[in-house]
Short mmCIF file of C-alpha atoms in Angstrom, two decimals:
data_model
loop_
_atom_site.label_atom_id
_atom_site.label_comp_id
_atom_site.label_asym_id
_atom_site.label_seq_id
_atom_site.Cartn_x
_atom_site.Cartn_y
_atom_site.Cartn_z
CA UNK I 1 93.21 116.43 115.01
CA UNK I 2 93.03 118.48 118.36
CA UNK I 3 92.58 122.13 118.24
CA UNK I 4 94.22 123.56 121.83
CA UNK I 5 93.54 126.98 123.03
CA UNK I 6 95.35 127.75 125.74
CA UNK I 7 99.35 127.91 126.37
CA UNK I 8 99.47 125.42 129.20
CA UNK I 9 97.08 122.51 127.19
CA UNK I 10 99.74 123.02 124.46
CA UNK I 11 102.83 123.18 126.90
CA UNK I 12 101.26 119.86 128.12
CA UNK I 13 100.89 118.31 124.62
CA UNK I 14 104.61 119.21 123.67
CA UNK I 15 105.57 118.18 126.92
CA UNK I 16 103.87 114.39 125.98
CA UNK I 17 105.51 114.41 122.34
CA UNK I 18 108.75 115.43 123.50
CA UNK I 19 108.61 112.33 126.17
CA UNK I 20 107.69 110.14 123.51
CA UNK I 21 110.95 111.60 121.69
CA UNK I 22 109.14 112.29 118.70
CA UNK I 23 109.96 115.22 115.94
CA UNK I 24 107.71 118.58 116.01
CA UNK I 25 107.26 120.43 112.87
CA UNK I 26 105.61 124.00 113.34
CA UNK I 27 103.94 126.08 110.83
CA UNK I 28 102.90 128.97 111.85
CA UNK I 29 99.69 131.00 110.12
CA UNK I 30 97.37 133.91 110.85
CA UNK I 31 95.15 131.30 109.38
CA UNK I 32 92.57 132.05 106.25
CA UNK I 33 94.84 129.34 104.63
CA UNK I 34 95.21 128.57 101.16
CA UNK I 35 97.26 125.76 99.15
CA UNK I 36 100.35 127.90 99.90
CA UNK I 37 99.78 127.60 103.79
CA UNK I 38 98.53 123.52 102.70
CA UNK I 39 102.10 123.35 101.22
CA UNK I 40 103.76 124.11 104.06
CA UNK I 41 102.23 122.03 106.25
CA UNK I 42 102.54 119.24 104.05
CA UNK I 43 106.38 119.47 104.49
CA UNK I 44 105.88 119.82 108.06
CA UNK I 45 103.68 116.74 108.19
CA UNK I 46 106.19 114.83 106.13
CA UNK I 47 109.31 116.09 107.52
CA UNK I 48 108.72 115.19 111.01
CA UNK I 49 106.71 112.80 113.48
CA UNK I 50 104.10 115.31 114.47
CA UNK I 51 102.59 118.55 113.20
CA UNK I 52 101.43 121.66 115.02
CA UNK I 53 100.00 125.09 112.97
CA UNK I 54 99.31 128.09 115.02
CA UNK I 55 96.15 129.97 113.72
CA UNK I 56 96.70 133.03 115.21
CA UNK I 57 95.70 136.82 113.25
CA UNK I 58 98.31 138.77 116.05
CA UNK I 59 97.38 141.96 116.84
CA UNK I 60 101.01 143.32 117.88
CA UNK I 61 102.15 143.05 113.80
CA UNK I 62 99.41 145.26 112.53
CA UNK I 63 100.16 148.90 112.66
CA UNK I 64 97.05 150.00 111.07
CA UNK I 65 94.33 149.03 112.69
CA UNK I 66 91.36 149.03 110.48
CA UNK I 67 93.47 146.23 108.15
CA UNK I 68 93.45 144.25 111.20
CA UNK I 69 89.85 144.48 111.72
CA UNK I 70 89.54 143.48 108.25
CA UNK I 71 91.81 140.31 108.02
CA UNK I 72 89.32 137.25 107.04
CA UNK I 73 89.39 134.74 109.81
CA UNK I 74 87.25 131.52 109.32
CA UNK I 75 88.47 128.88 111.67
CA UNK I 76 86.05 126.19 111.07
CA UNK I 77 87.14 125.99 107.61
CA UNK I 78 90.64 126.47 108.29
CA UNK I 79 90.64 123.23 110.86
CA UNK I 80 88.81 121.25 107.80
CA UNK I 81 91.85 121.83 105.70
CA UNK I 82 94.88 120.96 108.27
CA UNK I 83 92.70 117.80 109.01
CA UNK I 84 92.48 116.61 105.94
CA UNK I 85 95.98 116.78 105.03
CA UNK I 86 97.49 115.65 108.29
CA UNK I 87 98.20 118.11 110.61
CA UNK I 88 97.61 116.68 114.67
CA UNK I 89 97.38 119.76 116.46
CA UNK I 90 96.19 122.93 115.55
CA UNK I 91 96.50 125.96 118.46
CA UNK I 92 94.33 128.93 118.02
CA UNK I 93 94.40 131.04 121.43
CA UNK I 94 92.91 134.58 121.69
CA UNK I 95 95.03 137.59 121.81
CA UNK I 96 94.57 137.75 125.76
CA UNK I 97 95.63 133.96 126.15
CA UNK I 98 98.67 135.08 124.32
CA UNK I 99 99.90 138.44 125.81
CA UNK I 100 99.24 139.90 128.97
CA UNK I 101 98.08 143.42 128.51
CA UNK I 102 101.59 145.28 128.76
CA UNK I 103 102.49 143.08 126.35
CA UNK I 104 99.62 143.92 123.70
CA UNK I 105 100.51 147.86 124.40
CA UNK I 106 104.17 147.52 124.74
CA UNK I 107 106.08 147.58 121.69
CA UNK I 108 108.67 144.66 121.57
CA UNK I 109 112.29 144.97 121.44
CA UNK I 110 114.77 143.40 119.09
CA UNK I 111 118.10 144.24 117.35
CA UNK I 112 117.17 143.38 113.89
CA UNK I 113 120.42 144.58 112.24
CA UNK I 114 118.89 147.04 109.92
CA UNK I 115 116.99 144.14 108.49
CA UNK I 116 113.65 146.28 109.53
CA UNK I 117 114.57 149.87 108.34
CA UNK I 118 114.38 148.53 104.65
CA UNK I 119 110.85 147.90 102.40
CA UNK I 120 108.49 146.48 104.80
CA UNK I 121 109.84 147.58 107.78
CA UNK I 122 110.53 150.99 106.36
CA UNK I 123 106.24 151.77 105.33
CA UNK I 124 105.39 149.76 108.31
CA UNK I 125 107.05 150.77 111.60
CA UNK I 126 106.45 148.60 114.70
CA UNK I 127 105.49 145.54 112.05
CA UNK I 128 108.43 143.04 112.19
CA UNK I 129 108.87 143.84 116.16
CA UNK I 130 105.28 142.01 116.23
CA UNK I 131 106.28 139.23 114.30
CA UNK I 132 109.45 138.59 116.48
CA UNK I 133 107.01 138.64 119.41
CA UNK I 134 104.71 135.80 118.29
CA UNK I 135 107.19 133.95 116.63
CA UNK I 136 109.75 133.55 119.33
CA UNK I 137 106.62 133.04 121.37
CA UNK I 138 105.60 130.16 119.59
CA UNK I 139 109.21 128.67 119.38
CA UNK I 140 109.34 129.03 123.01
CA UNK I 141 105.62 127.16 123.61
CA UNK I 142 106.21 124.19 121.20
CA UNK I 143 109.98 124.08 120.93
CA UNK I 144 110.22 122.82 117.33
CA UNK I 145 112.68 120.89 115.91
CA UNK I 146 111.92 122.56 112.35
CA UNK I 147 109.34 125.68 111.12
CA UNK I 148 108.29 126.44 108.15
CA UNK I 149 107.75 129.67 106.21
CA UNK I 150 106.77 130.82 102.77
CA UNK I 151 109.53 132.66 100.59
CA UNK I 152 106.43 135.24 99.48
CA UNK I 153 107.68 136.96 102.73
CA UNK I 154 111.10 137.56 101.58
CA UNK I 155 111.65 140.09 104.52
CA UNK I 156 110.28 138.11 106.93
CA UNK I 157 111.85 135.26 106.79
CA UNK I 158 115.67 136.93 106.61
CA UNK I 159 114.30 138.11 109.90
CA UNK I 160 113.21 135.19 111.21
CA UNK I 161 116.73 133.43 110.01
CA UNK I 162 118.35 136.28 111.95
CA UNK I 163 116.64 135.90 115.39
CA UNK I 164 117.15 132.16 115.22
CA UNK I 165 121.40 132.73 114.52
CA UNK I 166 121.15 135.10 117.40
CA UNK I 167 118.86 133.12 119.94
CA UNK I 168 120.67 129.76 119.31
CA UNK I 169 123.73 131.08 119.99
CA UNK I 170 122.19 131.06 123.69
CA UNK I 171 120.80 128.22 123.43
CA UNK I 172 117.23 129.46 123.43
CA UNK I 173 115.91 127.41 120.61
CA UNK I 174 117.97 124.78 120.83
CA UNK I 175 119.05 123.22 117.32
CA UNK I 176 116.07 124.80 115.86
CA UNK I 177 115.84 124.53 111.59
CA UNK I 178 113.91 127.19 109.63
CA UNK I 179 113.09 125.53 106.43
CA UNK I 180 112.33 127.59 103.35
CA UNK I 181 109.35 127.22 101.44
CA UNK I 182 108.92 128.66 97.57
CA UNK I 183 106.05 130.81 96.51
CA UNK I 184 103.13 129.17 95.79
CA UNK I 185 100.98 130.67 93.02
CA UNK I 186 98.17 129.93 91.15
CA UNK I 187 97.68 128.69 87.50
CA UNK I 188 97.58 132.65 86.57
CA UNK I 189 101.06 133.60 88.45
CA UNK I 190 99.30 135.03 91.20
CA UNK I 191 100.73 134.58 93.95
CA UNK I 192 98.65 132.75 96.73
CA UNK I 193 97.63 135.21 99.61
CA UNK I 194 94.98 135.13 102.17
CA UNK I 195 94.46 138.89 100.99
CA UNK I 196 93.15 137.97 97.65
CA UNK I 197 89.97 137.00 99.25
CA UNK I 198 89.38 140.96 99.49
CA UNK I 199 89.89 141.36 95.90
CA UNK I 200 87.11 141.30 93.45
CA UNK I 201 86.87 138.66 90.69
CA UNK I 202 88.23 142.37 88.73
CA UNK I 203 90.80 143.14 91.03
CA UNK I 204 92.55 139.79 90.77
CA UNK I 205 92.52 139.63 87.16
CA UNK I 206 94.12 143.28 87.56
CA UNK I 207 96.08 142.07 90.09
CA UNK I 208 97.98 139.44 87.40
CA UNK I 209 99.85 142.27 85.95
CA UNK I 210 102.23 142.16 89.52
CA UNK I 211 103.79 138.70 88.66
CA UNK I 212 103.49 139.19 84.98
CA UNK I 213 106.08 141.83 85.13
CA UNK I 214 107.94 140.54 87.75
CA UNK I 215 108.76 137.22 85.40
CA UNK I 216 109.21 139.38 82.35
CA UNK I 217 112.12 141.78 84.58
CA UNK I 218 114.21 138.09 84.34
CA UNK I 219 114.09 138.91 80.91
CA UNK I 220 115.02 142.38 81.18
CA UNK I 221 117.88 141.85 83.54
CA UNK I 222 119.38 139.33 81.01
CA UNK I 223 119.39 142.51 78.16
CA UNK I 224 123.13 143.48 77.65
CA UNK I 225 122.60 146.90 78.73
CA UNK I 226 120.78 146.38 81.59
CA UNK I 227 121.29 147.62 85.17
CA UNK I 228 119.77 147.22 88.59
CA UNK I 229 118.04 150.80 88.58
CA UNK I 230 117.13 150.53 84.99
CA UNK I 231 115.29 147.29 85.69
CA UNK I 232 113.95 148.32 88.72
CA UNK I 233 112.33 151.56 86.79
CA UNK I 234 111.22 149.53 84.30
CA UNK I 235 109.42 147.35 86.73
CA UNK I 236 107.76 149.94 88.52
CA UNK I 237 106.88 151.85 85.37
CA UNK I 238 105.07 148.98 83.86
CA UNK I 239 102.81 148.21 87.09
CA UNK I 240 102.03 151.46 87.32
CA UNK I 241 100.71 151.54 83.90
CA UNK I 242 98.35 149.24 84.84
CA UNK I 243 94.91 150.89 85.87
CA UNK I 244 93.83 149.46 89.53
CA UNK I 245 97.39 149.13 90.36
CA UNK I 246 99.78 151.18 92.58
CA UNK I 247 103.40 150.40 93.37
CA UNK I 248 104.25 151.10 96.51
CA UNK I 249 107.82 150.08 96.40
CA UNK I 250 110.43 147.81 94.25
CA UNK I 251 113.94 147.19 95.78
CA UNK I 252 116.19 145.04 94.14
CA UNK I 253 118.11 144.12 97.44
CA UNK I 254 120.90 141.49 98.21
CA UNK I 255 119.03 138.29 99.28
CA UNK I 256 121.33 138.05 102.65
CA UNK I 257 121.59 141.53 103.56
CA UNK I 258 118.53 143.24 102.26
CA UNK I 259 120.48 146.24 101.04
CA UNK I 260 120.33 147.73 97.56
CA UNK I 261 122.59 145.95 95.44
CA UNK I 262 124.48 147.10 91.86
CA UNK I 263 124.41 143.82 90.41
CA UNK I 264 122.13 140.74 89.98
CA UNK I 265 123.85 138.53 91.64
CA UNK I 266 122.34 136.84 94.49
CA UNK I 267 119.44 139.88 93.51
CA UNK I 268 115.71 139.45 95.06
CA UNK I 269 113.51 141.90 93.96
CA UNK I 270 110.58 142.59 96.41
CA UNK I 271 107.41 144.52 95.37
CA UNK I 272 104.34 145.72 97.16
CA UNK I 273 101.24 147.20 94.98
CA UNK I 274 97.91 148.12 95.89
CA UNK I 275 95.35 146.85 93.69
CA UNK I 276 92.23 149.06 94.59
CA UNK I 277 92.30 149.26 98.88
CA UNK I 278 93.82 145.59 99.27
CA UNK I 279 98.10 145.80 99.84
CA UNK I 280 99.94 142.82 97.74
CA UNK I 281 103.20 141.48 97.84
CA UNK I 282 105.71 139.38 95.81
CA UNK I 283 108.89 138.81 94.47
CA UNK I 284 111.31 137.20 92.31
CA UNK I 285 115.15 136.07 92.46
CA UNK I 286 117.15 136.96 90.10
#
């Protein structure tokens, strides 16, 4: 496995596999992996005839700064685990090797479709403009032919979906496939996150509660009397009971749009709690 650091060794590498006409899968991390991260790159390594992973903690996503500061980062173990289960290049540059300076102090423009004035992008202005940044960034450096992305990031990924419709229409990505990837989660329910490293051995067994009551709201939304906002209530009532844990939000949203919806149909419901100082995230499809 090669680890590259700068844009033009990876331009150069792409540039080889591309000659050689062979298949790039991308996964793209802010490394601190875990088997959900592992799980994506497997796909990636089996999908296609190569394997790149960005491990990259970008700066222009994080609008507060201290949780930046704060992210874990541990490279040497993170290059251990794409070795071992196949990935052949890994590219971890440094913020400057990756933006110029306007760039890291010049917020980034996209027409998200109101996909970013709803949950996330609602309590965390500036946030998905980042991700755009790096992302397209990274489609334009290794030019994929597929990229992979965890469903715990509902929001995200609609996102993502939506600047790859609009950019292929001009051709930018070419015939570019984002492939979908399910939660992963442990034994518990937990979902996997590379934020549960800053939870105590108490916090995470706190922390259980979030999925706990996510999988029991199936239930709920199956009662005969049950409605969106009653479920949604019910949801955030029961977390909330839960001492160590905060809800933030719950939106039951349509899975395309990301708008409130009235019925279950084609329902997500996404959820972000605080357990103690660290911000968690899930959700479930209805």
């Amino acid at each position: 496995m090669q680890i590259i650091t700068t844009k033009s060794d990876l331009q150069a590498v792409v540039k080889a596999c591309k000659g050689a006409k062979k298949t790039i899968g991308l996964v793209p991390t802010m490394g601190a992996l875990h088997a959900g991260h592992a799980s994506l790159v497997k796909n990636a390594v089996k999908d296609n005839d190569v394997c790149f992973v960005s491990v990259f903690v970008n700066p222009t996503q994080f609008n507060n700064k201290e949780d930046l500061a704060k992210y874990p980062r541990n490279i040497e173990r993170d290059a251990q685990l794409l070795q071992s289960i196949g990935a052949q290049y890994v590219f971890a540059p440094t913020p400057e090797e990756m933006y110029s300076a306007e760039e890291m102090n010049t917020t980034f423009e996209f027409d998200f479709a109101g996909l970013d004035k709803v949950m996330e992008g609602k309590m965390r202005p500036g946030h998905f403009n980042g991700v755009v940044q790096v992302v397209s960034r990274l489609f334009y450096l290794v030019q994929p032919d597929k990229a992979y992305f965890g469903e715990k990031d509902f929001q995200q990924l609609a996102i993502i979906h939506h600047m790859v419709e609009r950019s292929s229409m001009a051709g930018t990505f070419g015939a570019l496939q984002i492939i979908d990837c399910p939660i992963v989660r442990e034994e518990s329910g937990l979902a996997l996150s590379s934020r549960n490293e800053r939870l105590s051995a108490e916090e995470k067994e706190t922390a259980l509660a979030i999925s706990k009551t996510l999988f029991a709201s199936l239930k709920w939304a199956k009662e005969a009397d049950a409605t969106v906002a009653g479920v949604q209530k019910r949801v955030i009532d029961a977390i909330n009971a839960v001492e160590g844990l905060e809800v933030e939000y719950y939106e039951i949203v349509d899975q395309k749009t990301l708008l409130p919806t009235n019925t279950f149909a084609n329902a997500i419901g996404c959820v972000t709690v605080y357990c103690g100082p660290v911000r968690l995230i899930d959700n479930i499809k209805y």
